[in-house]
Short mmCIF file of C-alpha atoms in Angstrom, two decimals:
data_model
loop_
_atom_site.label_atom_id
_atom_site.label_comp_id
_atom_site.label_asym_id
_atom_site.label_seq_id
_atom_site.Cartn_x
_atom_site.Cartn_y
_atom_site.Cartn_z
CA UNK A 1 108.23 -269.08 168.23
CA UNK A 2 106.45 -271.26 165.65
CA UNK A 3 107.00 -274.28 167.89
CA UNK A 4 105.35 -272.46 170.81
CA UNK A 5 102.34 -271.45 168.68
CA UNK A 6 101.96 -274.97 167.40
CA UNK A 7 101.53 -276.33 170.93
CA UNK A 8 99.04 -273.71 172.13
CA UNK A 9 95.69 -275.30 172.97
CA UNK A 10 92.33 -273.51 172.68
CA UNK A 11 88.66 -274.33 173.19
CA UNK A 12 87.51 -271.45 170.99
CA UNK A 13 89.19 -269.67 168.11
CA UNK A 14 88.79 -267.40 165.10
CA UNK A 15 90.04 -268.22 161.61
CA UNK A 16 90.49 -265.71 158.78
CA UNK A 17 91.99 -266.22 155.32
CA UNK A 18 91.73 -264.63 151.87
CA UNK A 19 90.01 -266.79 149.27
CA UNK A 20 92.85 -266.16 146.80
CA UNK A 21 95.04 -268.38 149.00
CA UNK A 22 92.52 -271.20 149.28
CA UNK A 23 92.08 -274.09 146.87
CA UNK A 24 88.42 -274.68 147.78
CA UNK A 25 85.11 -272.94 148.45
CA UNK A 26 83.13 -272.35 151.62
CA UNK A 27 81.22 -275.64 151.40
CA UNK A 28 84.48 -277.60 151.41
CA UNK A 29 85.69 -275.70 154.47
CA UNK A 30 82.41 -276.45 156.25
CA UNK A 31 82.81 -280.15 155.46
CA UNK A 32 86.35 -280.03 156.90
CA UNK A 33 85.09 -278.31 160.05
CA UNK A 34 82.37 -280.91 160.57
CA UNK A 35 84.97 -283.69 160.50
CA UNK A 36 87.12 -282.07 163.21
CA UNK A 37 87.24 -283.96 166.52
CA UNK A 38 85.44 -282.36 169.50
CA UNK A 39 83.81 -279.66 167.36
CA UNK A 40 81.01 -278.09 169.42
CA UNK A 41 79.79 -275.21 167.27
CA UNK A 42 80.86 -273.25 164.22
CA UNK A 43 79.84 -270.20 162.19
CA UNK A 44 81.37 -268.91 158.95
CA UNK A 45 80.84 -266.03 156.50
CA UNK A 46 82.46 -264.56 153.41
CA UNK A 47 83.36 -260.86 153.56
CA UNK A 48 83.38 -259.42 150.06
CA UNK A 49 82.17 -255.86 150.71
CA UNK A 50 84.79 -254.59 153.18
CA UNK A 51 86.46 -251.31 152.23
CA UNK A 52 90.11 -250.43 152.82
CA UNK A 53 91.14 -247.00 154.27
CA UNK A 54 92.03 -245.84 150.74
CA UNK A 55 88.45 -246.53 149.60
CA UNK A 56 89.29 -249.65 147.58
CA UNK A 57 87.45 -252.93 148.08
CA UNK A 58 89.26 -255.34 150.37
CA UNK A 59 90.01 -258.76 148.78
CA UNK A 60 87.35 -261.36 149.49
CA UNK A 61 88.03 -263.45 152.59
CA UNK A 62 86.26 -265.62 155.14
CA UNK A 63 85.89 -265.48 158.91
CA UNK A 64 84.85 -268.41 161.02
CA UNK A 65 84.39 -268.91 164.77
CA UNK A 66 84.91 -272.39 166.20
CA UNK A 67 84.34 -273.80 169.68
CA UNK A 68 85.32 -277.24 170.96
CA UNK A 69 84.25 -279.48 173.82
CA UNK A 70 87.92 -280.33 174.44
CA UNK A 71 90.99 -278.19 173.82
CA UNK A 72 92.71 -278.44 170.42
CA UNK A 73 96.13 -277.23 169.34
CA UNK A 74 96.45 -274.31 166.93
CA UNK A 75 98.34 -276.56 164.51
CA UNK A 76 95.65 -279.26 164.45
CA UNK A 77 92.96 -276.67 163.69
CA UNK A 78 95.02 -275.00 160.95
CA UNK A 79 95.83 -278.37 159.33
CA UNK A 80 92.19 -279.46 159.39
CA UNK A 81 90.93 -276.30 157.68
CA UNK A 82 93.86 -275.93 155.31
CA UNK A 83 95.41 -272.62 156.44
CA UNK A 84 98.72 -271.56 157.98
CA UNK A 85 98.87 -271.42 161.80
CA UNK A 86 99.11 -267.60 161.88
CA UNK A 87 95.56 -267.40 160.55
CA UNK A 88 94.16 -269.21 163.59
CA UNK A 89 93.83 -267.04 166.70
CA UNK A 90 92.60 -267.63 170.19
CA UNK A 91 89.50 -265.51 170.87
CA UNK A 92 90.69 -262.48 172.81
CA UNK A 93 87.37 -261.10 174.02
CA UNK A 94 84.43 -263.52 174.07
CA UNK A 95 82.86 -266.04 171.73
CA UNK A 96 79.77 -263.83 171.59
CA UNK A 97 81.79 -260.83 170.41
CA UNK A 98 83.56 -262.94 167.82
CA UNK A 99 80.25 -264.24 166.48
CA UNK A 100 78.79 -260.73 166.31
CA UNK A 101 81.85 -259.56 164.40
CA UNK A 102 81.00 -262.00 161.61
CA UNK A 103 78.38 -259.48 160.46
CA UNK A 104 80.16 -256.44 162.02
CA UNK A 105 77.24 -255.98 164.42
CA UNK A 106 79.67 -254.75 167.10
CA UNK A 107 81.67 -252.59 164.66
CA UNK A 108 79.16 -250.14 163.11
CA UNK A 109 81.85 -248.28 161.13
CA UNK A 110 82.30 -251.34 158.90
CA UNK A 111 79.96 -252.82 156.31
CA UNK A 112 76.97 -254.48 157.98
CA UNK A 113 76.38 -257.98 156.60
CA UNK A 114 73.01 -259.68 156.92
CA UNK A 115 72.67 -262.41 159.57
CA UNK A 116 71.35 -264.68 156.84
CA UNK A 117 74.79 -264.53 155.15
CA UNK A 118 76.27 -266.58 157.98
CA UNK A 119 76.32 -270.35 157.76
CA UNK A 120 76.39 -271.99 161.19
CA UNK A 121 75.75 -275.13 163.18
CA UNK A 122 73.05 -273.23 165.11
CA UNK A 123 70.29 -270.73 164.36
CA UNK A 124 72.53 -267.70 163.88
CA UNK A 125 69.68 -265.32 162.99
CA UNK A 126 67.85 -266.02 166.27
CA UNK A 127 71.14 -265.85 168.15
CA UNK A 128 71.90 -262.37 166.82
CA UNK A 129 68.34 -261.17 167.48
CA UNK A 130 68.66 -262.28 171.12
CA UNK A 131 72.13 -260.79 171.64
CA UNK A 132 71.13 -257.13 172.14
CA UNK A 133 69.20 -258.04 175.30
CA UNK A 134 72.09 -260.12 176.64
CA UNK A 135 74.62 -257.51 175.55
CA UNK A 136 72.61 -254.81 177.31
CA UNK A 137 72.70 -256.76 180.58
CA UNK A 138 76.42 -257.33 180.19
CA UNK A 139 77.01 -253.62 179.56
CA UNK A 140 75.11 -252.72 182.73
CA UNK A 141 77.01 -255.40 184.68
CA UNK A 142 80.32 -254.01 183.46
CA UNK A 143 79.37 -250.49 184.55
CA UNK A 144 78.41 -251.85 187.98
CA UNK A 145 81.70 -253.72 188.23
CA UNK A 146 83.80 -250.63 187.47
CA UNK A 147 81.75 -248.42 189.82
CA UNK A 148 80.11 -246.23 187.19
CA UNK A 149 76.68 -247.46 188.23
CA UNK A 150 75.82 -247.57 191.94
CA UNK A 151 72.64 -248.74 193.61
CA UNK A 152 71.51 -245.15 194.15
CA UNK A 153 71.72 -244.22 190.44
CA UNK A 154 70.74 -247.52 188.77
CA UNK A 155 67.39 -246.04 187.70
CA UNK A 156 69.25 -243.45 185.61
CA UNK A 157 70.60 -246.27 183.41
CA UNK A 158 67.77 -248.82 183.21
CA UNK A 159 64.06 -248.57 182.50
CA UNK A 160 61.46 -249.73 185.00
CA UNK A 161 60.81 -252.78 182.80
CA UNK A 162 64.51 -253.73 182.80
CA UNK A 163 64.67 -253.12 186.54
CA UNK A 164 61.72 -255.37 187.34
CA UNK A 165 62.87 -258.17 185.03
CA UNK A 166 66.52 -258.13 186.11
CA UNK A 167 66.34 -257.02 189.75
CA UNK A 168 67.98 -260.16 191.16
CA UNK A 169 70.66 -260.09 188.46
CA UNK A 170 71.57 -256.47 189.26
CA UNK A 171 71.72 -257.20 193.00
CA UNK A 172 74.17 -260.05 192.34
CA UNK A 173 76.27 -257.63 190.28
CA UNK A 174 76.36 -255.17 193.19
CA UNK A 175 77.32 -258.03 195.50
CA UNK A 176 80.14 -258.90 193.10
CA UNK A 177 81.31 -255.27 193.18
CA UNK A 178 81.32 -255.27 197.00
CA UNK A 179 83.27 -258.52 197.11
CA UNK A 180 85.75 -257.12 194.60
CA UNK A 181 86.37 -254.12 196.87
CA UNK A 182 87.02 -256.25 199.94
CA UNK A 183 90.57 -255.85 201.12
CA UNK A 184 91.26 -252.99 198.72
CA UNK A 185 92.85 -249.97 200.38
CA UNK A 186 90.67 -246.88 200.32
CA UNK A 187 91.26 -243.21 200.94
CA UNK A 188 88.24 -241.81 202.77
CA UNK A 189 88.20 -238.28 204.13
CA UNK A 190 86.49 -237.69 207.47
CA UNK A 191 85.24 -234.28 208.65
CA UNK A 192 83.68 -233.48 212.02
CA UNK A 193 81.30 -230.48 212.16
CA UNK A 194 80.11 -229.30 215.56
CA UNK A 195 77.85 -226.46 216.66
CA UNK A 196 74.55 -225.69 218.30
CA UNK A 197 71.24 -226.30 216.55
CA UNK A 198 70.44 -223.94 213.70
CA UNK A 199 74.02 -223.02 212.79
CA UNK A 200 73.86 -224.79 209.40
CA UNK A 201 75.95 -227.91 210.07
CA UNK A 202 73.95 -230.20 207.78
CA UNK A 203 73.59 -227.57 205.06
CA UNK A 204 77.33 -226.94 205.06
CA UNK A 205 78.04 -230.70 204.96
CA UNK A 206 75.86 -230.98 201.85
CA UNK A 207 77.66 -228.01 200.32
CA UNK A 208 81.02 -229.76 200.77
CA UNK A 209 79.71 -232.92 199.08
CA UNK A 210 78.17 -230.94 196.21
CA UNK A 211 81.42 -229.05 195.63
CA UNK A 212 83.21 -232.39 195.22
CA UNK A 213 80.47 -233.73 192.93
CA UNK A 214 79.50 -236.53 195.30
CA UNK A 215 76.08 -238.08 195.70
CA UNK A 216 75.03 -237.75 199.33
CA UNK A 217 73.46 -240.16 201.79
CA UNK A 218 72.15 -238.56 204.99
CA UNK A 219 71.91 -241.12 207.75
CA UNK A 220 68.62 -242.15 209.25
CA UNK A 221 68.12 -241.87 212.98
CA UNK A 222 68.16 -244.70 215.47
CA UNK A 223 70.52 -247.59 215.93
CA UNK A 224 70.86 -248.44 212.23
CA UNK A 225 71.86 -245.19 210.54
CA UNK A 226 73.11 -246.90 207.36
CA UNK A 227 70.13 -249.14 206.61
CA UNK A 228 69.28 -247.27 203.39
CA UNK A 229 72.84 -246.60 202.18
CA UNK A 230 73.19 -247.42 198.45
CA UNK A 231 76.79 -246.66 197.54
CA UNK A 232 76.74 -242.84 197.66
CA UNK A 233 80.21 -241.29 197.64
CA UNK A 234 79.44 -239.07 200.65
CA UNK A 235 77.86 -240.18 203.92
CA UNK A 236 76.60 -237.55 206.35
CA UNK A 237 76.04 -238.94 209.85
CA UNK A 238 73.64 -236.20 210.78
CA UNK A 239 73.09 -234.99 214.33
CA UNK A 240 75.09 -237.94 215.64
CA UNK A 241 74.68 -238.90 219.29
CA UNK A 242 77.83 -240.43 220.73
CA UNK A 243 75.82 -242.35 223.31
CA UNK A 244 74.26 -244.48 220.55
CA UNK A 245 77.67 -245.61 219.28
CA UNK A 246 80.06 -248.22 220.51
CA UNK A 247 83.41 -246.48 220.09
CA UNK A 248 85.09 -249.56 218.60
CA UNK A 249 82.40 -249.79 215.89
CA UNK A 250 82.62 -246.06 215.25
CA UNK A 251 86.39 -246.28 214.80
CA UNK A 252 85.92 -249.06 212.24
CA UNK A 253 83.32 -246.99 210.41
CA UNK A 254 85.57 -243.92 210.21
CA UNK A 255 88.79 -245.75 209.33
CA UNK A 256 90.32 -243.72 206.51
CA UNK A 257 92.04 -246.63 204.80
CA UNK A 258 90.26 -249.91 205.63
CA UNK A 259 86.66 -250.84 204.88
CA UNK A 260 84.87 -252.78 207.61
CA UNK A 261 81.34 -254.12 207.53
CA UNK A 262 78.89 -251.93 209.40
CA UNK A 263 76.12 -253.57 211.38
CA UNK A 264 72.64 -252.89 209.98
CA UNK A 265 69.27 -254.27 210.98
CA UNK A 266 69.23 -257.34 208.77
CA UNK A 267 72.77 -257.70 207.46
CA UNK A 268 76.24 -256.19 207.55
CA UNK A 269 76.80 -253.42 205.04
CA UNK A 270 79.97 -252.26 203.31
CA UNK A 271 80.69 -248.55 202.83
CA UNK A 272 83.66 -249.19 200.55
CA UNK A 273 82.19 -246.78 197.97
CA UNK A 274 82.32 -243.88 200.44
CA UNK A 275 84.99 -241.25 199.72
CA UNK A 276 83.87 -238.61 202.21
CA UNK A 277 82.28 -239.16 205.62
CA UNK A 278 80.99 -236.11 207.51
CA UNK A 279 79.79 -236.24 211.11
CA UNK A 280 77.60 -233.42 212.42
CA UNK A 281 77.01 -233.13 216.15
CA UNK A 282 76.07 -230.63 218.85
CA UNK A 283 78.94 -232.15 220.84
CA UNK A 284 82.61 -231.36 220.27
CA UNK A 285 84.91 -234.18 219.22
CA UNK A 286 86.29 -234.33 222.77
CA UNK A 287 82.78 -234.57 224.21
CA UNK A 288 81.88 -237.18 221.60
CA UNK A 289 84.73 -239.37 222.81
CA UNK A 290 83.84 -238.91 226.48
CA UNK A 291 80.19 -239.91 225.99
CA UNK A 292 80.67 -242.78 223.53
CA UNK A 293 80.15 -246.32 224.82
CA UNK A 294 83.58 -247.89 225.34
CA UNK A 295 83.73 -251.65 225.60
CA UNK A 296 87.44 -251.64 224.87
CA UNK A 297 90.10 -249.26 226.10
CA UNK A 298 90.32 -247.35 222.82
CA UNK A 299 92.71 -244.38 223.14
CA UNK A 300 91.34 -240.96 222.28
CA UNK A 301 94.06 -240.40 219.68
CA UNK A 302 92.52 -243.14 217.49
CA UNK A 303 89.36 -241.06 217.13
CA UNK A 304 91.08 -237.69 216.75
CA UNK A 305 93.45 -238.72 213.96
CA UNK A 306 90.64 -240.04 211.76
CA UNK A 307 89.17 -236.56 211.35
CA UNK A 308 91.66 -234.55 209.31
CA UNK A 309 89.41 -231.50 209.66
CA UNK A 310 87.14 -230.25 212.43
CA UNK A 311 84.73 -227.33 211.93
CA UNK A 312 83.14 -225.43 214.81
CA UNK A 313 80.08 -223.48 213.65
CA UNK A 314 78.15 -220.58 215.10
CA UNK A 315 75.54 -218.45 213.35
CA UNK A 316 78.15 -215.87 212.36
CA UNK A 317 81.41 -217.77 212.03
CA UNK A 318 83.18 -221.06 211.35
CA UNK A 319 86.43 -221.96 213.10
CA UNK A 320 88.46 -224.55 211.20
CA UNK A 321 91.03 -226.96 212.62
CA UNK A 322 93.26 -229.60 211.01
CA UNK A 323 94.86 -232.64 212.60
CA UNK A 324 98.60 -232.20 213.13
CA UNK A 325 100.42 -235.55 213.12
CA UNK A 326 103.38 -234.08 214.99
CA UNK A 327 101.33 -232.35 217.71
CA UNK A 328 98.85 -235.28 217.86
CA UNK A 329 95.95 -232.87 218.12
CA UNK A 330 93.78 -230.53 216.06
CA UNK A 331 95.39 -227.17 215.38
CA UNK A 332 93.40 -224.03 214.62
CA UNK A 333 93.81 -222.62 211.10
CA UNK A 334 91.52 -219.64 211.52
CA UNK A 335 88.00 -218.26 211.53
CA UNK A 336 85.81 -217.46 208.51
CA UNK A 337 82.30 -216.17 207.97
CA UNK A 338 79.65 -218.88 208.13
CA UNK A 339 78.73 -219.36 204.42
CA UNK A 340 75.21 -220.52 205.20
CA UNK A 341 74.35 -217.94 207.86
CA UNK A 342 72.38 -215.84 205.36
CA UNK A 343 69.85 -218.67 205.14
CA UNK A 344 68.97 -218.10 208.77
CA UNK A 345 68.57 -214.32 208.70
CA UNK A 346 65.08 -213.03 209.68
CA UNK A 347 64.66 -211.07 206.43
CA UNK A 348 65.13 -214.27 204.42
CA UNK A 349 62.39 -215.99 206.40
CA UNK A 350 60.12 -212.98 205.97
CA UNK A 351 60.65 -212.94 202.20
CA UNK A 352 59.84 -216.65 202.06
CA UNK A 353 56.55 -216.02 203.88
CA UNK A 354 55.67 -213.10 201.64
CA UNK A 355 56.41 -215.15 198.49
CA UNK A 356 54.18 -217.92 199.84
CA UNK A 357 51.28 -215.51 200.35
CA UNK A 358 51.61 -214.17 196.79
CA UNK A 359 51.91 -217.63 195.26
CA UNK A 360 48.77 -218.85 197.06
CA UNK A 361 46.77 -215.76 196.05
CA UNK A 362 46.06 -214.84 199.68
CA UNK A 363 45.31 -211.35 200.93
CA UNK A 364 46.70 -209.90 204.14
CA UNK A 365 44.13 -208.61 206.62
CA UNK A 366 44.32 -205.22 208.27
CA UNK A 367 45.55 -205.99 211.80
CA UNK A 368 43.83 -202.82 213.07
CA UNK A 369 40.42 -204.33 212.33
CA UNK A 370 39.00 -206.60 215.06
CA UNK A 371 38.32 -210.24 214.21
CA UNK A 372 34.72 -211.41 214.17
CA UNK A 373 34.04 -213.75 217.04
CA UNK A 374 31.31 -215.46 215.09
CA UNK A 375 31.84 -217.40 211.88
CA UNK A 376 28.91 -216.93 209.48
CA UNK A 377 27.46 -220.00 207.81
#
């Protein structure tokens, strides 16, 4: 094991040792560091105010962070400084984090040393002062990479000043996220809601998304319905006309497991972030297939199997179907009351109108009185 450690090469490392085991002071160590071949930068500090879990003062020790223009072995670094090899470690996170740890800036539970306590080959005080801005950008980038921040909610995390100054940087981060998702299997649910106008298809689609806690994108009309999509978890293709779709493209869009680029006006767009896609249409799924533009001989089953649930809506009821893999068709589960039908009842509309009149301070006229034909000036 020692032989393996001895031969490990690094371009950046951390060194820590207790002063009780050293035969020199910090100035001697600095002089040794300066004589090391390929040394690029260094920073060192003495920690003499650290507290152990039992409340006692931790023995005085030093930390230093070294970087090299060419790789050096662990043994050569240890020999040059005068410590055992186990006290030299390859930096596990980043050189920036290691440098910040010298004063415990990134570990607020520990004693906070002053930047001026660090001796370095560069202006450490200015470096630390500049780090919060860089660290902030890195934190935002990390949240974008892991999908916590999407384009649609970026403004919830950054100020308008940050947004304007770092717009291009953030867009590159989103591009990185999209590239990272390429080729990754997804599990996207697809629901088809059909019914005549005024039955509440769009309202119910939004209710489904809200119940799942998804941000919703409602498609724009025309030939580029996803132009303004910004990574929302739910896409509602509202009032979709099958005649505007090429069936092959629509099948790619609704593929439950594979993300394909969707043609938009100026560029192709990925919907890899989408977890739920809902199509609303006045046409049934069968009619949608019959009227869609078919350049290729795409079988009907390819469209049907993508939609695990189909909902037929009327003002009073919803009839729900699920796709049966064995039967290769949608099978009726049953009928339920339309949960949004109350929104379309006449008394609701009347109450809305009455509330409006009260809010505006208007006064209803007596319909029995004739209107004056002339308007006085």
